[in-house]
Amino acid sequence: MVNRKGTKLRFIAGEYDVAVIGAGHAGCEAALACAKLGVKTVIFAMNLDSVANMACNPSIGGSAKGQLVREIVALGGVMAKIVDKSAIQIRMLNKGKGPAVQSLRAQIDRRKYQQEMKHVLELQENLDLKQAEIVDMETVEEDGVRKVTHVVTHTGAVYKCKSAIVCTGTFLNGRIIIGDVSFQSGPDGLFPSIRLSDTLTNLGFKLIRLKTGTPARVNRRSIDFSNMVPQPGDEEAVPFSFETEELEIDQIPCWLTHTNIKTKEIILENIHRSPMYNGSIEGIGPRYCPSLEDKMFRFSDKDRHQVFVEPMGADTEEMYLQGMSSSLPEDVQIEFMRSVEGLENVSVMRPAYAIEYDAIDARVLKLTLESRFVDGLYFAGQINGSSGYEEAAAQGLVAGINCALKLQGKDPLFIDRSEAYIGVLIDDLVTRGTREPYRMMTSASEYRLLLRQDNADERLTEKGYKVGLISEERYANFKEKYRLVKVELDRLSKTHVSPTPSVIEYMEKIGSTPLKSGASLEDLLKRPEVDYEDVLAIEELNLKDKGLDYERKYLPKSVIEQVCINVKYSGYIKLQLQQVEQFKKLEKKLLPEDIDYDEISNLSMEAREKLSKVRPASIGQASRILGVSPADITALYIYLTRRKEK
Amino acid sequence: MNYVEDTIAAISTPPGRGGIGIIRISGKESVAIANRIFCMAYGRLGDFVLNMPTHTIKYGFIRDPESGEILDECMLTRMDAPNTYTKEDVIEINCHGSYAVLRRVLELVFRMGARSAEPGEFTKRAFLNGRIDLSEAEAVMDLINSHTEEARKAAIDQLGGRLSKQIERIRQGLVSVLAEIEVNIDYPEYESELVTADVTMKTLNSVIIELEDLSKSYRQGRLIREGLKITIAGKPNVGKSSLMNALTGYNRAIVSSIPGTTRDTIEEYIEIDGIPVILTDTAGIRETEDVIEQIGVKRAEEKIEEADIVIYMIDSTEPDIEEKILSIKKPLIVILNKIDIETNYLEELGRKLKNYDVIETSLTEDIGVKEVFDRIKKYFSEEKIGINTENIITNARHKTLIDTSLASLKKAVENYNTGMPLDIIAFDIWNGVNTLGEITGASVNEEVLNNIFSRFCLGK
């Protein structure tokens, strides 16, 4: 930027503790966490109308992701609360499959979500929201350590800062591809961020190229729903946030239809025009989110694929076609869409596209998400190679908290794999890296039975309180909830019933083997066919038979839920806890920061390379690096012991 | 993965019959574990090990604290760190050399919190803890590396190409099952397109059957290496020695009479259909006040414990039946001898033995011996023992892993049948797959993901 005289325009526009670059899902959580913890924060969005934008599926939650959202709010983050305010449909997935895999999923009013989140940012003390593109970051080297000093906007405004959190999502060097047409662009018709990539490369970050895609948006008026199957929400909408008591929503259904042989023919005929297949796209896409042409090509024996038609909001006719993401040319898109039942006259509002973008190899980050070679520089969200709003928000929250803690000279926040999906996510990204956009799946966690969506508060709220993001009132409610759980668990194990006549009759009625001798209420609840109401009913009948009074104490639903899960799963929970104990032992075996892996001659070449790259914090983390074998771990042990003796 | 934090235990004496067998325990929990399982004579309980001075030895018994059963008498040595072989706390338990007893004591030690030591692991700890000096460390390190990496690879090679292929195939089958379950969980909207739970369970059941065969084959392998053990039990003078003679007389391959350490047992090697068989004649079992005879009785009971088949001989002229032997949970051949002699007890014996398959013999008249051989051969065919069995596991570690995996998988099927939810079933299957994965060392998680995405067309 130069003025008429040819001198560069630069002016100091402000001074902050932290600059958050990007106001997507990661950026919002990061900025709010910092500001709430008392740190002076500025957050930059390339366009203020796209704060917290859902550039793809207008939904939040689902398998493993629902768990993440609960964890975020348990830790003191915000996403779940905004979801509760903007949801247009809620469903609990995997209802019959056990509490460890149940997840909540909400269809969201995209506009409403953005408005709500933007408003929260605007209202937050210690936080300034600004529209600007960050084109450069300035750093300085002091005592051998490089640190962030300024961020620079496209208009030449310079902001002094002590830390920066990079949450650029899919904007870095973004390129949209629609068949034969491609152009530099961010997602959803927004500007790309071009120059920041160079800054990162100059600072020493290795950039990888990733790709993701999105389907078309179409006008509801042009859809024929008569042969589509409605997918309604749950009758009783369960809220995401632990603080929301109940949720009243006018639920809007989704719709299910299928592609057919004609669709397949059209796509395969035009496959040569697909940028994925003619080589114009170099970025690696996620295999769990294939484009429609991917599906047709790889699973060519399938004649039909599911398509879910999802509403984008309560006050818009835009509908999202889940399952039809594509980067085929626009004319082909229209043709294959029209081949689908119900979409014969569809009117496209936004075409499907693929987007390529720069991301970093997250193995240069510590478990706090701070980069290892630039002090005070954090990364969160899709720039780390993850995908999904929930994954981004989780990272943003952890990065924001750690940034604030470091600025205040306090100990960092670590969340490990046994404590939360957030821990699994960060550990996987930072230790193993990823070659394709990483999506959270429940199978990624070894401790799935412990990391449930119902007990996220039990696992994380204490940490959130210690950090300072949970209010006294909320903390008190949380302690009270689990006190009631403990009391009730105790009561169930100490209260016994005997096989009196009405008890036996009731048990036969519900199909449970009647008692032969006395049993505790806990023993009864352990049986899969017995639920909490049954237990209370049996207790009451037993007392009545004995001529005694019964007074029921009413407990909140959330307490009852915890009690039931704890009783029914107690054996398995114990087993997992034992596994966690083993895990923690290794996580506590710390590796010194200054270790030189090339010095350790007994390490394999591959292990030396991988260990030097990731620089794990502990033997546990080292053991998870791909390419490090058990023999290498033994060599590390020996080296550590020798060092200690010296 | 096994790390240095754990307390390890192993049988330190070579396998086979000897007077003394030693179990060594090393690690933080050694003293605590030993304390829980050691007691004095007459079942006297107390903190004897905790209160023992270091580097002393004590006489007592090994007792299972959960069942109260006494497993063996022993001499227990306590050696506290750092003046020990591994520089950690070490406990050595000297028991009788019978493999069956050692095995049981070792299993008790595992149950109390120790784990099985890897080959060479005590030595490894010796120098991890600095007892061997730096210059030796390098040389031994190669050995260690070869122990862990190579031992693993060699073990697989040792199994023979066919067997490792079979284990790999079984594993892949399980990975497939897991993938199906995980897709069910992580992509619930695609339910209608996925394989149903019934089909998944069918696959699981067939995997279980294959693993069971594989597990059994270990026993066959051992039998072929060590010989099938047949113990003949019964009161004194019931005709056991005559039976021994009759059996060895028929098929004497190698004849070597190995006298027992006292007058308690006599063993003979014979061959039946090419399978080596060790016949053991025990001292008569009966209640007795005689201390020396009591020891003999005890030895006999051990031999019965170790046996693959027990032959119980009863004198048809004296219907005194040891219920204890009849109720043994092992393959049992009941022989009613001396039927050539007139007796009034046949009816009474008939009643008592009506639930058992009885062979009537008269060894003096050479009646019934062929039937005994036939019964033994029938056992071979029932248990599928033959020297031409192709896939045999000879590696004990693999057998343990397979058995552990089987236990998890069977739990999964049981849970499915009692209507437990999917997340519990998945937990057990993951454990089953991971345990098998330890045989080949593969990373199971990656495999499941790869399997999922190559087979199922999923995604937004």
Short mmCIF file of N, CA and C in Angstrom, two decimals, chain B residues 282-419:
data_model
loop_
_atom_site.label_atom_id
_atom_site.label_comp_id
_atom_site.label_asym_id
_atom_site.label_seq_id
_atom_site.Cartn_x
_atom_site.Cartn_y
_atom_site.Cartn_z
N THR B 282 0.06 -94.13 40.26
CA THR B 282 0.21 -93.41 41.52
C THR B 282 0.15 -94.36 42.71
N ALA B 283 0.64 -93.88 43.79
CA ALA B 283 0.48 -94.64 45.02
C ALA B 283 -1.01 -94.69 45.31
N GLY B 284 -1.41 -95.68 46.07
CA GLY B 284 -2.84 -95.79 46.35
C GLY B 284 -3.34 -94.56 47.06
N ILE B 285 -4.48 -94.10 46.67
CA ILE B 285 -5.06 -92.92 47.33
C ILE B 285 -6.06 -93.39 48.36
N ARG B 286 -5.81 -93.04 49.54
CA ARG B 286 -6.80 -93.30 50.58
C ARG B 286 -6.51 -92.39 51.74
N GLU B 287 -7.44 -92.27 52.61
CA GLU B 287 -7.24 -91.49 53.83
C GLU B 287 -6.24 -92.21 54.68
N THR B 288 -5.26 -91.53 55.18
CA THR B 288 -4.28 -92.24 55.98
C THR B 288 -3.67 -91.32 57.03
N GLU B 289 -3.23 -91.92 58.11
CA GLU B 289 -2.59 -91.16 59.18
C GLU B 289 -1.10 -91.07 58.93
N ASP B 290 -0.60 -92.02 58.14
CA ASP B 290 0.83 -92.13 57.91
C ASP B 290 1.32 -90.90 57.15
N VAL B 291 2.25 -90.15 57.76
CA VAL B 291 2.70 -88.90 57.15
C VAL B 291 3.36 -89.12 55.81
N ILE B 292 4.21 -90.11 55.76
CA ILE B 292 4.91 -90.37 54.50
C ILE B 292 3.91 -90.78 53.43
N GLU B 293 2.95 -91.56 53.85
CA GLU B 293 1.93 -91.96 52.88
C GLU B 293 1.11 -90.74 52.45
N GLN B 294 0.92 -89.82 53.40
CA GLN B 294 0.19 -88.60 53.06
C GLN B 294 0.89 -87.85 51.93
N ILE B 295 2.22 -87.82 52.02
CA ILE B 295 2.97 -87.14 50.96
C ILE B 295 2.75 -87.85 49.64
N GLY B 296 2.72 -89.17 49.73
CA GLY B 296 2.47 -89.95 48.52
C GLY B 296 1.11 -89.65 47.95
N VAL B 297 0.16 -89.54 48.82
CA VAL B 297 -1.19 -89.22 48.38
C VAL B 297 -1.21 -87.84 47.72
N LYS B 298 -0.49 -86.94 48.34
CA LYS B 298 -0.45 -85.60 47.78
C LYS B 298 0.17 -85.61 46.40
N ARG B 299 1.25 -86.35 46.24
CA ARG B 299 1.89 -86.44 44.93
C ARG B 299 0.93 -87.00 43.90
N ALA B 300 0.17 -87.99 44.36
CA ALA B 300 -0.80 -88.61 43.45
C ALA B 300 -1.82 -87.57 42.99
N GLU B 301 -2.25 -86.77 43.96
CA GLU B 301 -3.25 -85.76 43.61
C GLU B 301 -2.68 -84.77 42.60
N GLU B 302 -1.39 -84.45 42.75
CA GLU B 302 -0.76 -83.56 41.77
C GLU B 302 -0.77 -84.16 40.39
N LYS B 303 -0.42 -85.46 40.34
CA LYS B 303 -0.35 -86.11 39.04
C LYS B 303 -1.72 -86.13 38.37
N ILE B 304 -2.74 -86.28 39.21
CA ILE B 304 -4.09 -86.27 38.64
C ILE B 304 -4.40 -84.89 38.09
N GLU B 305 -3.97 -83.89 38.83
CA GLU B 305 -4.17 -82.51 38.41
C GLU B 305 -3.53 -82.25 37.05
N GLU B 306 -2.35 -82.80 36.85
CA GLU B 306 -1.59 -82.55 35.62
C GLU B 306 -2.09 -83.36 34.46
N ALA B 307 -2.83 -84.43 34.73
CA ALA B 307 -3.11 -85.41 33.69
C ALA B 307 -4.04 -84.88 32.62
N ASP B 308 -3.90 -85.45 31.44
CA ASP B 308 -4.86 -85.16 30.38
C ASP B 308 -6.03 -86.12 30.46
N ILE B 309 -5.72 -87.35 30.82
CA ILE B 309 -6.78 -88.33 31.04
C ILE B 309 -6.53 -89.00 32.39
N VAL B 310 -7.57 -89.27 33.13
CA VAL B 310 -7.42 -89.99 34.40
C VAL B 310 -8.10 -91.34 34.27
N ILE B 311 -7.36 -92.40 34.63
CA ILE B 311 -7.98 -93.72 34.68
C ILE B 311 -8.22 -94.05 36.15
N TYR B 312 -9.46 -94.28 36.49
CA TYR B 312 -9.78 -94.59 37.88
C TYR B 312 -10.14 -96.07 37.96
N MET B 313 -9.32 -96.77 38.73
CA MET B 313 -9.58 -98.22 38.83
C MET B 313 -10.26 -98.55 40.14
N ILE B 314 -11.26 -99.42 40.03
CA ILE B 314 -12.01 -99.82 41.22
C ILE B 314 -11.99 -101.36 41.31
N ASP B 315 -11.80 -101.82 42.49
CA ASP B 315 -11.83 -103.26 42.74
C ASP B 315 -13.28 -103.69 42.89
N SER B 316 -13.73 -104.57 42.02
CA SER B 316 -15.15 -104.92 42.07
C SER B 316 -15.50 -105.73 43.31
N THR B 317 -14.45 -106.20 44.02
CA THR B 317 -14.76 -106.94 45.24
C THR B 317 -14.76 -106.03 46.45
N GLU B 318 -14.37 -104.79 46.28
CA GLU B 318 -14.40 -103.85 47.41
C GLU B 318 -14.94 -102.52 46.91
N PRO B 319 -16.22 -102.29 47.10
CA PRO B 319 -16.86 -101.14 46.47
C PRO B 319 -16.63 -99.81 47.19
N ASP B 320 -15.42 -99.53 47.47
CA ASP B 320 -15.13 -98.28 48.17
C ASP B 320 -14.75 -97.24 47.13
N ILE B 321 -15.62 -96.30 46.90
CA ILE B 321 -15.41 -95.36 45.80
C ILE B 321 -15.06 -93.96 46.29
N GLU B 322 -13.97 -93.40 45.74
CA GLU B 322 -13.59 -92.02 46.07
C GLU B 322 -14.40 -91.06 45.22
N GLU B 323 -15.39 -90.45 45.85
CA GLU B 323 -16.21 -89.50 45.09
C GLU B 323 -15.37 -88.40 44.48
N LYS B 324 -14.32 -88.03 45.22
CA LYS B 324 -13.49 -86.91 44.77
C LYS B 324 -12.92 -87.17 43.38
N ILE B 325 -12.50 -88.41 43.16
CA ILE B 325 -11.90 -88.70 41.87
C ILE B 325 -12.97 -88.76 40.79
N LEU B 326 -14.11 -89.34 41.12
CA LEU B 326 -15.16 -89.44 40.12
C LEU B 326 -15.64 -88.08 39.64
N SER B 327 -15.58 -87.12 40.58
CA SER B 327 -16.15 -85.83 40.19
C SER B 327 -15.12 -84.91 39.55
N ILE B 328 -13.99 -85.47 39.21
CA ILE B 328 -12.93 -84.63 38.61
C ILE B 328 -13.38 -84.11 37.25
N LYS B 329 -13.00 -82.90 36.96
CA LYS B 329 -13.44 -82.33 35.69
C LYS B 329 -12.42 -82.61 34.60
N LYS B 330 -12.14 -83.81 34.39
CA LYS B 330 -11.19 -84.17 33.33
C LYS B 330 -11.77 -85.40 32.64
N PRO B 331 -11.23 -85.68 31.45
CA PRO B 331 -11.68 -86.92 30.79
C PRO B 331 -11.34 -88.11 31.70
N LEU B 332 -12.34 -88.93 31.97
CA LEU B 332 -12.19 -89.98 32.97
C LEU B 332 -12.52 -91.33 32.35
N ILE B 333 -11.64 -92.29 32.61
CA ILE B 333 -11.98 -93.66 32.20
C ILE B 333 -12.12 -94.47 33.49
N VAL B 334 -13.29 -95.03 33.73
CA VAL B 334 -13.50 -95.80 34.96
C VAL B 334 -13.36 -97.29 34.64
N ILE B 335 -12.49 -97.95 35.38
CA ILE B 335 -12.27 -99.38 35.14
C ILE B 335 -12.65 -100.18 36.36
N LEU B 336 -13.50 -101.15 36.14
CA LEU B 336 -13.91 -102.05 37.22
C LEU B 336 -13.14 -103.34 37.04
N ASN B 337 -12.18 -103.55 37.94
CA ASN B 337 -11.28 -104.69 37.76
C ASN B 337 -11.70 -105.90 38.62
N LYS B 338 -11.08 -107.00 38.29
CA LYS B 338 -11.29 -108.25 39.03
C LYS B 338 -12.71 -108.78 38.88
N ILE B 339 -13.27 -108.61 37.68
CA ILE B 339 -14.64 -109.09 37.51
C ILE B 339 -14.68 -110.61 37.40
N ASP B 340 -13.48 -111.20 37.31
CA ASP B 340 -13.49 -112.66 37.26
C ASP B 340 -13.86 -113.25 38.62
N ILE B 341 -13.72 -112.44 39.66
CA ILE B 341 -14.02 -112.95 41.02
C ILE B 341 -15.48 -112.70 41.34
N GLU B 342 -16.10 -113.72 41.92
CA GLU B 342 -17.50 -113.59 42.32
C GLU B 342 -17.63 -112.50 43.38
N THR B 343 -18.63 -111.67 43.21
CA THR B 343 -18.79 -110.62 44.22
C THR B 343 -20.25 -110.23 44.36
N ASN B 344 -20.61 -109.79 45.58
CA ASN B 344 -21.98 -109.39 45.82
C ASN B 344 -22.21 -107.92 45.53
N TYR B 345 -21.16 -107.25 45.19
CA TYR B 345 -21.28 -105.78 45.16
C TYR B 345 -21.64 -105.22 43.79
N LEU B 346 -21.73 -106.16 42.81
CA LEU B 346 -21.94 -105.65 41.45
C LEU B 346 -23.14 -104.73 41.34
N GLU B 347 -24.24 -105.13 42.05
CA GLU B 347 -25.44 -104.30 41.94
C GLU B 347 -25.20 -102.91 42.54
N GLU B 348 -24.57 -102.90 43.72
CA GLU B 348 -24.30 -101.63 44.38
C GLU B 348 -23.37 -100.77 43.53
N LEU B 349 -22.33 -101.42 42.98
CA LEU B 349 -21.40 -100.69 42.14
C LEU B 349 -22.13 -100.16 40.90
N GLY B 350 -22.97 -101.03 40.35
CA GLY B 350 -23.72 -100.62 39.17
C GLY B 350 -24.51 -99.35 39.42
N ARG B 351 -25.12 -99.27 40.59
CA ARG B 351 -25.89 -98.08 40.94
C ARG B 351 -24.99 -96.85 41.05
N LYS B 352 -23.91 -97.02 41.82
CA LYS B 352 -23.05 -95.85 42.07
C LYS B 352 -22.40 -95.34 40.78
N LEU B 353 -22.16 -96.28 39.86
CA LEU B 353 -21.42 -95.87 38.67
C LEU B 353 -22.32 -95.72 37.45
N LYS B 354 -23.62 -95.63 37.69
CA LYS B 354 -24.49 -95.71 36.51
C LYS B 354 -24.33 -94.53 35.57
N ASN B 355 -23.82 -93.42 36.07
CA ASN B 355 -23.64 -92.29 35.16
C ASN B 355 -22.30 -92.29 34.45
N TYR B 356 -21.53 -93.30 34.70
CA TYR B 356 -20.20 -93.32 34.11
C TYR B 356 -20.08 -94.48 33.15
N ASP B 357 -19.23 -94.24 32.17
CA ASP B 357 -18.96 -95.27 31.18
C ASP B 357 -17.89 -96.19 31.76
N VAL B 358 -18.25 -97.38 32.12
CA VAL B 358 -17.32 -98.24 32.86
C VAL B 358 -16.82 -99.37 31.96
N ILE B 359 -15.51 -99.59 32.05
CA ILE B 359 -14.95 -100.73 31.34
C ILE B 359 -14.68 -101.83 32.36
N GLU B 360 -15.18 -103.00 32.11
CA GLU B 360 -14.95 -104.09 33.05
C GLU B 360 -13.74 -104.89 32.61
N THR B 361 -12.84 -105.10 33.53
CA THR B 361 -11.62 -105.83 33.16
C THR B 361 -11.31 -106.94 34.16
N SER B 362 -10.56 -107.85 33.66
CA SER B 362 -9.90 -108.77 34.58
C SER B 362 -8.49 -108.91 34.06
N LEU B 363 -7.58 -108.27 34.72
CA LEU B 363 -6.23 -108.21 34.19
C LEU B 363 -5.53 -109.57 34.29
N THR B 364 -5.90 -110.31 35.30
CA THR B 364 -5.28 -111.64 35.42
C THR B 364 -5.75 -112.54 34.28
N GLU B 365 -6.99 -112.34 33.85
CA GLU B 365 -7.53 -113.16 32.76
C GLU B 365 -7.37 -112.47 31.42
N ASP B 366 -6.72 -111.31 31.37
CA ASP B 366 -6.50 -110.58 30.13
C ASP B 366 -7.80 -110.17 29.45
N ILE B 367 -8.75 -109.75 30.24
CA ILE B 367 -10.03 -109.30 29.71
C ILE B 367 -10.12 -107.78 29.81
N GLY B 368 -10.50 -107.15 28.71
CA GLY B 368 -10.85 -105.72 28.77
C GLY B 368 -9.73 -104.76 28.44
N VAL B 369 -8.51 -105.27 28.25
CA VAL B 369 -7.40 -104.32 28.02
C VAL B 369 -7.56 -103.64 26.66
N LYS B 370 -8.00 -104.40 25.67
CA LYS B 370 -8.18 -103.80 24.35
C LYS B 370 -9.19 -102.65 24.41
N GLU B 371 -10.25 -102.89 25.23
CA GLU B 371 -11.27 -101.83 25.35
C GLU B 371 -10.66 -100.55 25.93
N VAL B 372 -9.70 -100.73 26.82
CA VAL B 372 -9.07 -99.53 27.40
C VAL B 372 -8.30 -98.76 26.33
N PHE B 373 -7.56 -99.50 25.51
CA PHE B 373 -6.85 -98.85 24.40
C PHE B 373 -7.81 -98.12 23.48
N ASP B 374 -8.91 -98.82 23.17
CA ASP B 374 -9.87 -98.22 22.25
C ASP B 374 -10.42 -96.91 22.82
N ARG B 375 -10.68 -96.95 24.12
CA ARG B 375 -11.22 -95.73 24.72
C ARG B 375 -10.21 -94.60 24.61
N ILE B 376 -8.93 -94.90 24.85
CA ILE B 376 -7.90 -93.85 24.74
C ILE B 376 -7.85 -93.32 23.30
N LYS B 377 -7.90 -94.22 22.34
CA LYS B 377 -7.88 -93.79 20.94
C LYS B 377 -9.10 -92.94 20.61
N LYS B 378 -10.25 -93.31 21.22
CA LYS B 378 -11.47 -92.54 20.98
C LYS B 378 -11.27 -91.10 21.46
N TYR B 379 -10.56 -90.98 22.58
CA TYR B 379 -10.27 -89.65 23.10
C TYR B 379 -9.44 -88.84 22.11
N PHE B 380 -8.46 -89.52 21.48
CA PHE B 380 -7.64 -88.82 20.49
C PHE B 380 -8.51 -88.24 19.40
N SER B 381 -9.41 -89.07 18.90
CA SER B 381 -10.19 -88.59 17.76
C SER B 381 -11.17 -87.52 18.18
N GLU B 382 -11.68 -87.62 19.42
CA GLU B 382 -12.60 -86.57 19.88
C GLU B 382 -11.90 -85.24 20.00
N GLU B 383 -10.67 -85.30 20.48
CA GLU B 383 -9.94 -84.05 20.68
C GLU B 383 -9.13 -83.68 19.44
N LYS B 384 -9.32 -84.41 18.39
CA LYS B 384 -8.61 -84.15 17.13
C LYS B 384 -7.10 -84.10 17.31
N ILE B 385 -6.60 -85.07 18.04
CA ILE B 385 -5.15 -85.11 18.23
C ILE B 385 -4.55 -86.07 17.23
N GLY B 386 -3.62 -85.60 16.49
CA GLY B 386 -2.96 -86.49 15.55
C GLY B 386 -1.69 -85.82 15.12
N ILE B 387 -0.65 -86.57 14.80
CA ILE B 387 0.57 -85.86 14.47
C ILE B 387 0.51 -85.18 13.13
N ASN B 388 -0.57 -85.40 12.41
CA ASN B 388 -0.66 -84.70 11.14
C ASN B 388 -1.49 -83.42 11.22
N THR B 389 -1.78 -82.99 12.43
CA THR B 389 -2.51 -81.73 12.56
C THR B 389 -1.66 -80.62 11.98
N GLU B 390 -2.22 -79.85 11.07
CA GLU B 390 -1.42 -78.89 10.36
C GLU B 390 -1.12 -77.63 11.15
N ASN B 391 -2.16 -77.00 11.61
CA ASN B 391 -1.93 -75.71 12.25
C ASN B 391 -1.87 -75.83 13.74
N ILE B 392 -0.68 -75.70 14.25
CA ILE B 392 -0.47 -75.88 15.68
C ILE B 392 0.23 -74.66 16.23
N ILE B 393 -0.29 -74.13 17.32
CA ILE B 393 0.44 -73.04 17.95
C ILE B 393 1.37 -73.65 18.95
N THR B 394 2.59 -73.32 18.88
CA THR B 394 3.50 -73.84 19.89
C THR B 394 3.98 -72.72 20.80
N ASN B 395 3.60 -71.51 20.52
CA ASN B 395 4.08 -70.37 21.28
C ASN B 395 3.07 -70.01 22.37
N ALA B 396 3.52 -70.12 23.62
CA ALA B 396 2.60 -69.90 24.75
C ALA B 396 2.05 -68.48 24.77
N ARG B 397 2.88 -67.52 24.36
CA ARG B 397 2.42 -66.14 24.39
C ARG B 397 1.27 -65.95 23.42
N HIS B 398 1.38 -66.59 22.27
CA HIS B 398 0.30 -66.47 21.31
C HIS B 398 -0.96 -67.10 21.83
N LYS B 399 -0.78 -68.23 22.50
CA LYS B 399 -1.98 -68.89 23.04
C LYS B 399 -2.67 -67.99 24.05
N THR B 400 -1.86 -67.35 24.92
CA THR B 400 -2.46 -66.46 25.91
C THR B 400 -3.21 -65.33 25.23
N LEU B 401 -2.58 -64.76 24.19
CA LEU B 401 -3.24 -63.66 23.50
C LEU B 401 -4.52 -64.14 22.85
N ILE B 402 -4.46 -65.31 22.24
CA ILE B 402 -5.66 -65.83 21.58
C ILE B 402 -6.76 -66.09 22.61
N ASP B 403 -6.39 -66.67 23.74
CA ASP B 403 -7.41 -66.94 24.76
C ASP B 403 -8.02 -65.66 25.30
N THR B 404 -7.17 -64.65 25.52
CA THR B 404 -7.69 -63.37 26.01
C THR B 404 -8.64 -62.76 24.99
N SER B 405 -8.22 -62.84 23.72
CA SER B 405 -9.07 -62.31 22.67
C SER B 405 -10.39 -63.05 22.63
N LEU B 406 -10.34 -64.38 22.71
CA LEU B 406 -11.55 -65.18 22.70
C LEU B 406 -12.50 -64.78 23.81
N ALA B 407 -11.94 -64.56 25.01
CA ALA B 407 -12.79 -64.20 26.14
C ALA B 407 -13.56 -62.93 25.83
N SER B 408 -12.85 -61.93 25.25
CA SER B 408 -13.52 -60.67 24.91
C SER B 408 -14.61 -60.88 23.87
N LEU B 409 -14.27 -61.66 22.82
CA LEU B 409 -15.24 -61.83 21.75
C LEU B 409 -16.46 -62.60 22.21
N LYS B 410 -16.23 -63.59 23.07
CA LYS B 410 -17.38 -64.35 23.57
C LYS B 410 -18.26 -63.47 24.42
N LYS B 411 -17.62 -62.58 25.18
CA LYS B 411 -18.40 -61.64 25.99
C LYS B 411 -19.27 -60.80 25.08
N ALA B 412 -18.69 -60.39 23.95
CA ALA B 412 -19.45 -59.55 23.02
C ALA B 412 -20.69 -60.29 22.53
N VAL B 413 -20.53 -61.56 22.16
CA VAL B 413 -21.68 -62.32 21.67
C VAL B 413 -22.70 -62.50 22.78
N GLU B 414 -22.20 -62.79 23.97
CA GLU B 414 -23.10 -62.97 25.11
C GLU B 414 -23.90 -61.70 25.36
N ASN B 415 -23.19 -60.56 25.30
CA ASN B 415 -23.87 -59.29 25.53
C ASN B 415 -24.90 -59.01 24.45
N TYR B 416 -24.57 -59.36 23.21
CA TYR B 416 -25.52 -59.16 22.14
C TYR B 416 -26.77 -59.98 22.40
N ASN B 417 -26.58 -61.21 22.85
CA ASN B 417 -27.73 -62.08 23.08
C ASN B 417 -28.58 -61.65 24.27
N THR B 418 -27.97 -60.95 25.23
CA THR B 418 -28.80 -60.49 26.35
C THR B 418 -29.29 -59.08 26.13
N GLY B 419 -29.14 -58.57 24.93
CA GLY B 419 -29.72 -57.28 24.61
C GLY B 419 -28.95 -56.08 25.13
#
